[in-house]
Amino acid sequence: MNQEYIQPNAWSIIEEGFDPEKVKSSESLFSIGNGAMGQRANFEEDYSGATFQGSYIAGVYYPDKTRVGWWKNGYPEYFAKVLNAPSWIGINVAINGEQLDLFTCKKVENFKRELNMKEGWLSRNFKATLKSGIEIQVDVKRFLSLELDEVGAISYTVTPLNNDVTILYEPYLDSGITNEDSNWDDTFWNTTAVTENGEQAFIEAHTMKTNFHTCTFMESHFFLNNDALHIKPVTRKKPQFIAFMYEQDVKQNEKFTIHKFGGYTVDRNHSADKLVSAAKDVLAKTEALGFDNLLNAQKESWAKIWEMADISIEGDVKAQQGIRFNIFQLNQTYLGKDSRLNIGPKGFTGEKYGGSTYWDTEAYCIPFYMATKDQQVARNLLKYRYNHLEKAIENAEKLGFKNGAALYPMVTMNGEECHNEWEITFEEIHRNGAIAFAIFNYYRYTGDYSYIPEKGLEVLIGIARFWHQRATFSTAKNKYVILGVTGPNEYENNVNNNFYTNYLGQWCINYALENIDKVSKEFTADYDRIVDKTTISKSELEQWKKVADNMYFPFSEEHDIYLQQDGFLDKELITVANLDKSQRPINQKWSWDRILRSPYIKQADVLQGLYFFEDQFTTEELERHFDFYEPFTVHESSLSPCVHSIQAAKLGRMEQAYQFYLRTSRLDLDDYNHEVEEGLHITSMAGTWMSIVEGFGGMRIKENTLSFEPKIPEQWKSYSFKVNFRNHIIKVNTSHNETTFELLEGNPIAIMVNDKPVTVSMK
Amino acid sequence: MNQEYIQPNAWSIIEEGFDPEKVKSSESLFSIGNGAMGQRANFEEDYSGATFQGSYIAGVYYPDKTRVGWWKNGYPEYFAKVLNAPSWIGINVAINGEQLDLFTCKKVENFKRELNMKEGWLSRNFKATLKSGIEIQVDVKRFLSLELDEVGAISYTVTPLNNDVTILYEPYLDSGITNEDSNWDDTFWNTTAVTENGEQAFIEAHTMKTNFHTCTFMESHFFLNNDALHIKPVTRKKPQFIAFMYEQDVKQNEKFTIHKFGGYTVDRNHSADKLVSAAKDVLAKTEALGFDNLLNAQKESWAKIWEMADISIEGDVKAQQGIRFNIFQLNQTYLGKDSRLNIGPKGFTGEKYGGSTYWDTEAYCIPFYMATKDQQVARNLLKYRYNHLEKAIENAEKLGFKNGAALYPMVTMNGEECHNEWEITFEEIHRNGAIAFAIFNYYRYTGDYSYIPEKGLEVLIGIARFWHQRATFSTAKNKYVILGVTGPNEYENNVNNNFYTNYLGQWCINYALENIDKVSKEFTADYDRIVDKTTISKSELEQWKKVADNMYFPFSEEHDIYLQQDGFLDKELITVANLDKSQRPINQKWSWDRILRSPYIKQADVLQGLYFFEDQFTTEELERHFDFYEPFTVHESSLSPCVHSIQAAKLGRMEQAYQFYLRTSRLDLDDYNHEVEEGLHITSMAGTWMSIVEGFGGMRIKENTLSFEPKIPEQWKSYSFKVNFRNHIIKVNTSHNETTFELLEGNPIAIMVNDKPVTVSMK
């Protein structure tokens, strides 16, 4: 665990004191984003210490040529990667000709960083003593506008404290950047034009191969003690770089400020040859507004998001800070405006994992977006997969499937597979079930069936075909089996009859059949179109059914539980509690084979099935499985604690649920996995939200009715959250004495509370 | 399969006609070696077409930094690779200033390549028409001397056919070479000196990191119509290159010849600062002998090898050519002089697979070397592993084992692991059993027990400790199980209770216990030393025994066979005969997961166990297992057909045995696997030898007695081979009518023929 240097605070992430060792971690933790772009909290001025530079544009990626030790047939030849984009935040700062660089300053005092989550801005303040002995105060504020999502703004002020000085600000753009995570050291960007008009500068560059065209731009304004100044710049230009040099004499204690506006226009939103003029348009708007008005708009935009999405916790500031950090980062990453985008596991905070979309989106993120946004947002996330259906069919064909069977990739950017570990890429096929489950979950929550006849059913058919073909008949078992898979517990590879996978496979077929039937009766025009397109036939559906009806599930009579996979009980069943602490985390201490033959579970696997399909199991069954599996679970996946927190809460084990909650909500803030410098765990943050709403709040949809079974951890005084359920906005407030439900929008609604009907009306 | 362009011939490999498409394949097939060095059959003169340049020095390797897609704990950081060495064979040839290059000549006629296996030389003859219209006849002969194993010799003659011309020969040395198989494009060689003395040239270079010092050297002599000529050369020198340019006017139909001698002196045999003088010594010897005498010595040396190792087959020239090619290549690769060397799977014919030593040596090669060489050679191969015992213990420690448990690496050069696929590196642990089996096999064959108390027992103890620790107790099965392994059938990964592995593990423990007991009684001094060194105790041995006595073996009552692993019968058991031919070879057509969940077997697995431990199973058991498993076997490993050939012969299925024999013996000549251009399959060639001697000849050691059950394929008239059994050299000659046994050396010896005692005496 980290040194926990982040200060507890309900609304801000605050770091005090400058420690070069923490720069990379803080660059991740203080990342900012606005859904369209995002960036690590790199310094504006030059920094010669260890840093991980990253600025990312949503949907802009590069297909890096795959590099493996040993090639396996079926690996994708290219591998889409999150791409470090040209930098627009840079401002070289020199005082009397001496470059400001915190790594080489004589002294840095009163260093403070704040990520204000309530208002959506990042600030940095410090006093630096340069080698020359000159002391300066530096005050920086930066944000990426939600209002104008192509632009970000920086206010950078230097105040000389012990001398009159000459200050040089050199705001620049730089497209000569590299990716840390590159397989062959390819050049990812081709810079085609570096232009300026005296005040504004533009770098036009497109990605190699994918040809995403971008214009990176900037414009700056200057103030002395808040009075506007006009300084004529000197231009410095290189093939992938442009800077304006602004020099100013500044007296002791005078404040010299630059407001730099910059950002990206991209051909997802403009035609490729109009990117500079689009950039000029957005700069005209920022110039008209100015930094302060744009910041005010930012505060308003975030206030709107918080109004719906906030969860407040009384009596536990660390828990409060944790959940707000999670909600804040999710909203920085994805706002649901564009169905071409999705939620990368690292959001805009790092490059790791390549690609963007994992099953995390369907299994963890969709519930958060359904409940805190308009339902169109979740629908957009579903549409993303619909748009990739053809590629999923191609992907399945590469692996030997046919007749329209669809296997969605493990990791993707544009529908193509972006991963190349055979045991995951080819075998972690349960992801295909999560995509079907999300369709079910969307309809269950929103009641909007229209998505299924319009789009979802085609996806369900492709997925059902996959499971039908992937299951094979075992003469020995006289059942259908699913051999050679990796379940959600990636600490097992190439196992047979993973319970979760088999259960999900069976469910997917049945759910597809159920919806084919419903659509055939109720949406005949859609049905005809779909039959025409997919050529499903009665005999094909019968074959599916045969597989689903005869699916094999490994079960232990002795323990009265489903087994994670065939042979699980052959392992040495030593619980985590009895495992020497020096051996953990096992993924850092043990070789892979040792992990594989151990009983240790990375994240919920059988329990993930009991979470998805809770109403198909009794509470006693859940308890037996939880008691059997949790003691072997090492929770070395960021996606593990949330599911366990929800289930512990359901089983009334509030202390355990609370501990799991803390672990999920402060995973990055407390750096449980020693890797926060690589970026944040964005998708698991939605799991944190579920821990409160589904875990403590006990929110479920039961028989088409919103239902709660509220509980509260001992450590809290109260907590409250809001959900948007079918256009009713309901605020739930739970204390140790009572839970209140407030209807803030919509008609009166009948809900269930602890299995009793309650009607919630506007006050 | 290849176009089968190699002409059938009992003693030579012959290619006629020049086809640039076949150059890389022929470079492999015509490779030459002398145990100390070897090279692909690259042309001496410049060639601008597709070629794979390779010259290799035994024991000289480079630890390349590992490159993988996804790192797993336990992977070796570096990975020893067979290293392309500085080239000494090059001779640039220019006629009237025009470079000879077969790829760009106007015409190439009467092109013929011959690898004369009987005499150990390679020749090439052709008529070329240059762009200028000049026609020349070129005749080249090359060999690597067995007599002076640091040197090779080339005789290169150009005869102008339609003009008087000026011919330039430019023999050169070049250390600016690269490896095709490099992970990071590192420079592998550091050239420290390029020197010459007017007639001789030397490049001193050492490998980076491993610091193997080498001197590559050359000297040339010239002849016009066989009369010696002295030509004063012009020297051309670059930092990693040196050439002497010799120019001569040559009249039409005159023969202008260069004899180039070259090779390597290395610091395995000389001190690093004496390599040039060692080179001068060897050049003095070659100069004294001259090309023809050195060639005569070569013929004699090969005659001696063939005298003992030859297998003659009457009536089937392709079978004859196949077995001689195999025996020839094995002898080119390894002669058993040096226990620091071993038998790489590609010998000196390619770079692929990195490292050098696989379990192939113990499982396939040792029987060949035991029977065709002095027993010291096999003992040297055992010593190689003894010398690596400490590294094997370190390797096991990296994977979490302790207390002196030894896991020999999957692939190695110096005892360190050189492979990085987790499913193989960490899980294909049966290799550890083969190393113990070889000790048993050596004693069984040679009767030389002394190796075991001196060295072998320590290895057996380390290996037994590994199996004891690797097996875990399954409460469910009430037996010890071995989870998460890859058996010899690499088309299964991470399986539980692979029969072969479990059986071998049990056997290793029992064999170690048996020998500890024997040594404790009969070699007390050795025993005390070993107890002292290994700290084995009675209680430890009891724990081993408990594991061996309670080992689990998967068994099918229905089929009355051992199962390859748990769950094998859950597969869709469609035989290879019923698999669409378009799907084969499956390793090129199917994604890895599909292969893994199929029933298809790459090479003998359960059957490998029944081969090793034949006397522990009845012939009926063998037949049942063969009938069950062979139909699922795709034989996509070069090591597969030989074991099946032996077993088919034992079961009296001679046609099947013959087909398997052809496939193993002509695997490379007929390029069954479409990959001969990467190099030859050297280690499986010993399996070809076993197919005849153990398969058709039925040779076994039964109760300490040499035993035969000769059979003969219908297609052959007769075949004969010799074996050296405990210093008795016995020639076995089998025809359809009878088998004769001739004692060529040693005292009369009692053997068994078809289970009847026979005494063989000198005639």
JSON list of N, CA and C in Angstrom, two decimals, chain B residues 171-203:
[
{"chain": "B", "resi": 171, "resn": "PRO", "atom": "N", "xyz": [38.54, -13.64, -51.61]},
{"chain": "B", "resi": 171, "resn": "PRO", "atom": "CA", "xyz": [38.16, -14.33, -50.38]},
{"chain": "B", "resi": 171, "resn": "PRO", "atom": "C", "xyz": [38.13, -13.33, -49.23]},
{"chain": "B", "resi": 172, "resn": "TYR", "atom": "N", "xyz": [37.13, -13.49, -48.36]},
{"chain": "B", "resi": 172, "resn": "TYR", "atom": "CA", "xyz": [37.01, -12.50, -47.28]},
{"chain": "B", "resi": 172, "resn": "TYR", "atom": "C", "xyz": [36.53, -13.15, -45.99]},
{"chain": "B", "resi": 173, "resn": "LEU", "atom": "N", "xyz": [36.71, -12.41, -44.92]},
{"chain": "B", "resi": 173, "resn": "LEU", "atom": "CA", "xyz": [36.13, -12.72, -43.61]},
{"chain": "B", "resi": 173, "resn": "LEU", "atom": "C", "xyz": [35.20, -11.57, -43.25]},
{"chain": "B", "resi": 174, "resn": "ASP", "atom": "N", "xyz": [34.11, -11.90, -42.58]},
{"chain": "B", "resi": 174, "resn": "ASP", "atom": "CA", "xyz": [33.13, -10.84, -42.28]},
{"chain": "B", "resi": 174, "resn": "ASP", "atom": "C", "xyz": [32.53, -11.11, -40.89]},
{"chain": "B", "resi": 175, "resn": "SER", "atom": "N", "xyz": [32.77, -10.19, -39.97]},
{"chain": "B", "resi": 175, "resn": "SER", "atom": "CA", "xyz": [32.14, -10.34, -38.65]},
{"chain": "B", "resi": 175, "resn": "SER", "atom": "C", "xyz": [30.99, -9.36, -38.46]},
{"chain": "B", "resi": 176, "resn": "GLY", "atom": "N", "xyz": [30.61, -8.70, -39.53]},
{"chain": "B", "resi": 176, "resn": "GLY", "atom": "CA", "xyz": [29.47, -7.77, -39.45]},
{"chain": "B", "resi": 176, "resn": "GLY", "atom": "C", "xyz": [28.18, -8.49, -39.77]},
{"chain": "B", "resi": 177, "resn": "ILE", "atom": "N", "xyz": [27.99, -9.63, -39.14]},
{"chain": "B", "resi": 177, "resn": "ILE", "atom": "CA", "xyz": [26.84, -10.46, -39.46]},
{"chain": "B", "resi": 177, "resn": "ILE", "atom": "C", "xyz": [25.73, -10.26, -38.42]},
{"chain": "B", "resi": 178, "resn": "THR", "atom": "N", "xyz": [24.53, -10.71, -38.75]},
{"chain": "B", "resi": 178, "resn": "THR", "atom": "CA", "xyz": [23.40, -10.56, -37.85]},
{"chain": "B", "resi": 178, "resn": "THR", "atom": "C", "xyz": [22.72, -11.91, -37.66]},
{"chain": "B", "resi": 179, "resn": "ASN", "atom": "N", "xyz": [21.89, -12.00, -36.64]},
{"chain": "B", "resi": 179, "resn": "ASN", "atom": "CA", "xyz": [21.04, -13.17, -36.47]},
{"chain": "B", "resi": 179, "resn": "ASN", "atom": "C", "xyz": [19.68, -12.87, -37.05]},
{"chain": "B", "resi": 180, "resn": "GLU", "atom": "N", "xyz": [19.07, -13.84, -37.73]},
{"chain": "B", "resi": 180, "resn": "GLU", "atom": "CA", "xyz": [17.69, -13.65, -38.16]},
{"chain": "B", "resi": 180, "resn": "GLU", "atom": "C", "xyz": [16.80, -13.57, -36.93]},
{"chain": "B", "resi": 181, "resn": "ASP", "atom": "N", "xyz": [17.14, -14.37, -35.93]},
{"chain": "B", "resi": 181, "resn": "ASP", "atom": "CA", "xyz": [16.30, -14.53, -34.76]},
{"chain": "B", "resi": 181, "resn": "ASP", "atom": "C", "xyz": [16.85, -13.69, -33.61]},
{"chain": "B", "resi": 182, "resn": "SER", "atom": "N", "xyz": [16.64, -12.38, -33.68]},
{"chain": "B", "resi": 182, "resn": "SER", "atom": "CA", "xyz": [17.11, -11.50, -32.62]},
{"chain": "B", "resi": 182, "resn": "SER", "atom": "C", "xyz": [15.92, -10.74, -32.07]},
{"chain": "B", "resi": 183, "resn": "ASN", "atom": "N", "xyz": [15.85, -10.61, -30.75]},
{"chain": "B", "resi": 183, "resn": "ASN", "atom": "CA", "xyz": [14.68, -9.96, -30.16]},
{"chain": "B", "resi": 183, "resn": "ASN", "atom": "C", "xyz": [14.72, -8.45, -30.23]},
{"chain": "B", "resi": 184, "resn": "TRP", "atom": "N", "xyz": [15.88, -7.88, -30.08]},
{"chain": "B", "resi": 184, "resn": "TRP", "atom": "CA", "xyz": [15.98, -6.42, -29.94]},
{"chain": "B", "resi": 184, "resn": "TRP", "atom": "C", "xyz": [16.99, -5.84, -30.91]},
{"chain": "B", "resi": 185, "resn": "ASP", "atom": "N", "xyz": [17.35, -6.62, -31.94]},
{"chain": "B", "resi": 185, "resn": "ASP", "atom": "CA", "xyz": [18.35, -6.17, -32.89]},
{"chain": "B", "resi": 185, "resn": "ASP", "atom": "C", "xyz": [19.64, -5.73, -32.20]},
{"chain": "B", "resi": 186, "resn": "ASP", "atom": "N", "xyz": [19.96, -6.42, -31.12]},
{"chain": "B", "resi": 186, "resn": "ASP", "atom": "CA", "xyz": [21.25, -6.17, -30.46]},
{"chain": "B", "resi": 186, "resn": "ASP", "atom": "C", "xyz": [22.38, -6.53, -31.42]},
{"chain": "B", "resi": 187, "resn": "THR", "atom": "N", "xyz": [23.52, -5.92, -31.20]},
{"chain": "B", "resi": 187, "resn": "THR", "atom": "CA", "xyz": [24.74, -6.40, -31.85]},
{"chain": "B", "resi": 187, "resn": "THR", "atom": "C", "xyz": [25.29, -7.50, -30.96]},
{"chain": "B", "resi": 188, "resn": "PHE", "atom": "N", "xyz": [25.50, -8.67, -31.54]},
{"chain": "B", "resi": 188, "resn": "PHE", "atom": "CA", "xyz": [25.90, -9.82, -30.76]},
{"chain": "B", "resi": 188, "resn": "PHE", "atom": "C", "xyz": [27.42, -9.96, -30.67]},
{"chain": "B", "resi": 189, "resn": "TRP", "atom": "N", "xyz": [28.13, -9.40, -31.65]},
{"chain": "B", "resi": 189, "resn": "TRP", "atom": "CA", "xyz": [29.58, -9.57, -31.71]},
{"chain": "B", "resi": 189, "resn": "TRP", "atom": "C", "xyz": [30.30, -8.24, -31.56]},
{"chain": "B", "resi": 190, "resn": "ASN", "atom": "N", "xyz": [31.39, -8.28, -30.86]},
{"chain": "B", "resi": 190, "resn": "ASN", "atom": "CA", "xyz": [32.27, -7.13, -30.79]},
{"chain": "B", "resi": 190, "resn": "ASN", "atom": "C", "xyz": [33.59, -7.51, -31.46]},
{"chain": "B", "resi": 191, "resn": "THR", "atom": "N", "xyz": [33.89, -6.87, -32.57]},
{"chain": "B", "resi": 191, "resn": "THR", "atom": "CA", "xyz": [35.12, -7.16, -33.30]},
{"chain": "B", "resi": 191, "resn": "THR", "atom": "C", "xyz": [36.24, -6.33, -32.69]},
{"chain": "B", "resi": 192, "resn": "THR", "atom": "N", "xyz": [37.30, -7.00, -32.27]},
{"chain": "B", "resi": 192, "resn": "THR", "atom": "CA", "xyz": [38.37, -6.27, -31.57]},
{"chain": "B", "resi": 192, "resn": "THR", "atom": "C", "xyz": [39.62, -6.08, -32.43]},
{"chain": "B", "resi": 193, "resn": "ALA", "atom": "N", "xyz": [39.83, -6.95, -33.42]},
{"chain": "B", "resi": 193, "resn": "ALA", "atom": "CA", "xyz": [41.02, -6.77, -34.26]},
{"chain": "B", "resi": 193, "resn": "ALA", "atom": "C", "xyz": [40.79, -7.42, -35.63]},
{"chain": "B", "resi": 194, "resn": "VAL", "atom": "N", "xyz": [41.21, -6.69, -36.64]},
{"chain": "B", "resi": 194, "resn": "VAL", "atom": "CA", "xyz": [41.18, -7.22, -38.01]},
{"chain": "B", "resi": 194, "resn": "VAL", "atom": "C", "xyz": [42.62, -7.11, -38.51]},
{"chain": "B", "resi": 195, "resn": "THR", "atom": "N", "xyz": [43.27, -8.26, -38.66]},
{"chain": "B", "resi": 195, "resn": "THR", "atom": "CA", "xyz": [44.71, -8.21, -38.99]},
{"chain": "B", "resi": 195, "resn": "THR", "atom": "C", "xyz": [45.01, -9.13, -40.17]},
{"chain": "B", "resi": 196, "resn": "GLU", "atom": "N", "xyz": [46.17, -8.93, -40.76]},
{"chain": "B", "resi": 196, "resn": "GLU", "atom": "CA", "xyz": [46.60, -9.79, -41.87]},
{"chain": "B", "resi": 196, "resn": "GLU", "atom": "C", "xyz": [48.11, -9.74, -41.96]},
{"chain": "B", "resi": 197, "resn": "ASN", "atom": "N", "xyz": [48.63, -10.76, -42.64]},
{"chain": "B", "resi": 197, "resn": "ASN", "atom": "CA", "xyz": [50.08, -10.74, -42.83]},
{"chain": "B", "resi": 197, "resn": "ASN", "atom": "C", "xyz": [50.42, -10.95, -44.31]},
{"chain": "B", "resi": 198, "resn": "GLY", "atom": "N", "xyz": [49.58, -10.44, -45.16]},
{"chain": "B", "resi": 198, "resn": "GLY", "atom": "CA", "xyz": [49.86, -10.56, -46.59]},
{"chain": "B", "resi": 198, "resn": "GLY", "atom": "C", "xyz": [49.21, -11.77, -47.22]},
{"chain": "B", "resi": 199, "resn": "GLU", "atom": "N", "xyz": [49.16, -12.90, -46.47]},
{"chain": "B", "resi": 199, "resn": "GLU", "atom": "CA", "xyz": [48.60, -14.14, -47.02]},
{"chain": "B", "resi": 199, "resn": "GLU", "atom": "C", "xyz": [47.45, -14.65, -46.17]},
{"chain": "B", "resi": 200, "resn": "GLN", "atom": "N", "xyz": [47.56, -14.38, -44.90]},
{"chain": "B", "resi": 200, "resn": "GLN", "atom": "CA", "xyz": [46.55, -14.87, -43.96]},
{"chain": "B", "resi": 200, "resn": "GLN", "atom": "C", "xyz": [45.84, -13.66, -43.34]},
{"chain": "B", "resi": 201, "resn": "ALA", "atom": "N", "xyz": [44.57, -13.87, -43.03]},
{"chain": "B", "resi": 201, "resn": "ALA", "atom": "CA", "xyz": [43.82, -12.78, -42.38]},
{"chain": "B", "resi": 201, "resn": "ALA", "atom": "C", "xyz": [43.11, -13.35, -41.15]},
{"chain": "B", "resi": 202, "resn": "PHE", "atom": "N", "xyz": [42.89, -12.47, -40.19]},
{"chain": "B", "resi": 202, "resn": "PHE", "atom": "CA", "xyz": [42.31, -12.88, -38.91]},
{"chain": "B", "resi": 202, "resn": "PHE", "atom": "C", "xyz": [41.33, -11.81, -38.43]},
{"chain": "B", "resi": 203, "resn": "ILE", "atom": "N", "xyz": [40.17, -12.23, -38.02]},
{"chain": "B", "resi": 203, "resn": "ILE", "atom": "CA", "xyz": [39.27, -11.31, -37.32]},
{"chain": "B", "resi": 203, "resn": "ILE", "atom": "C", "xyz": [39.08, -11.85, -35.91]}
]
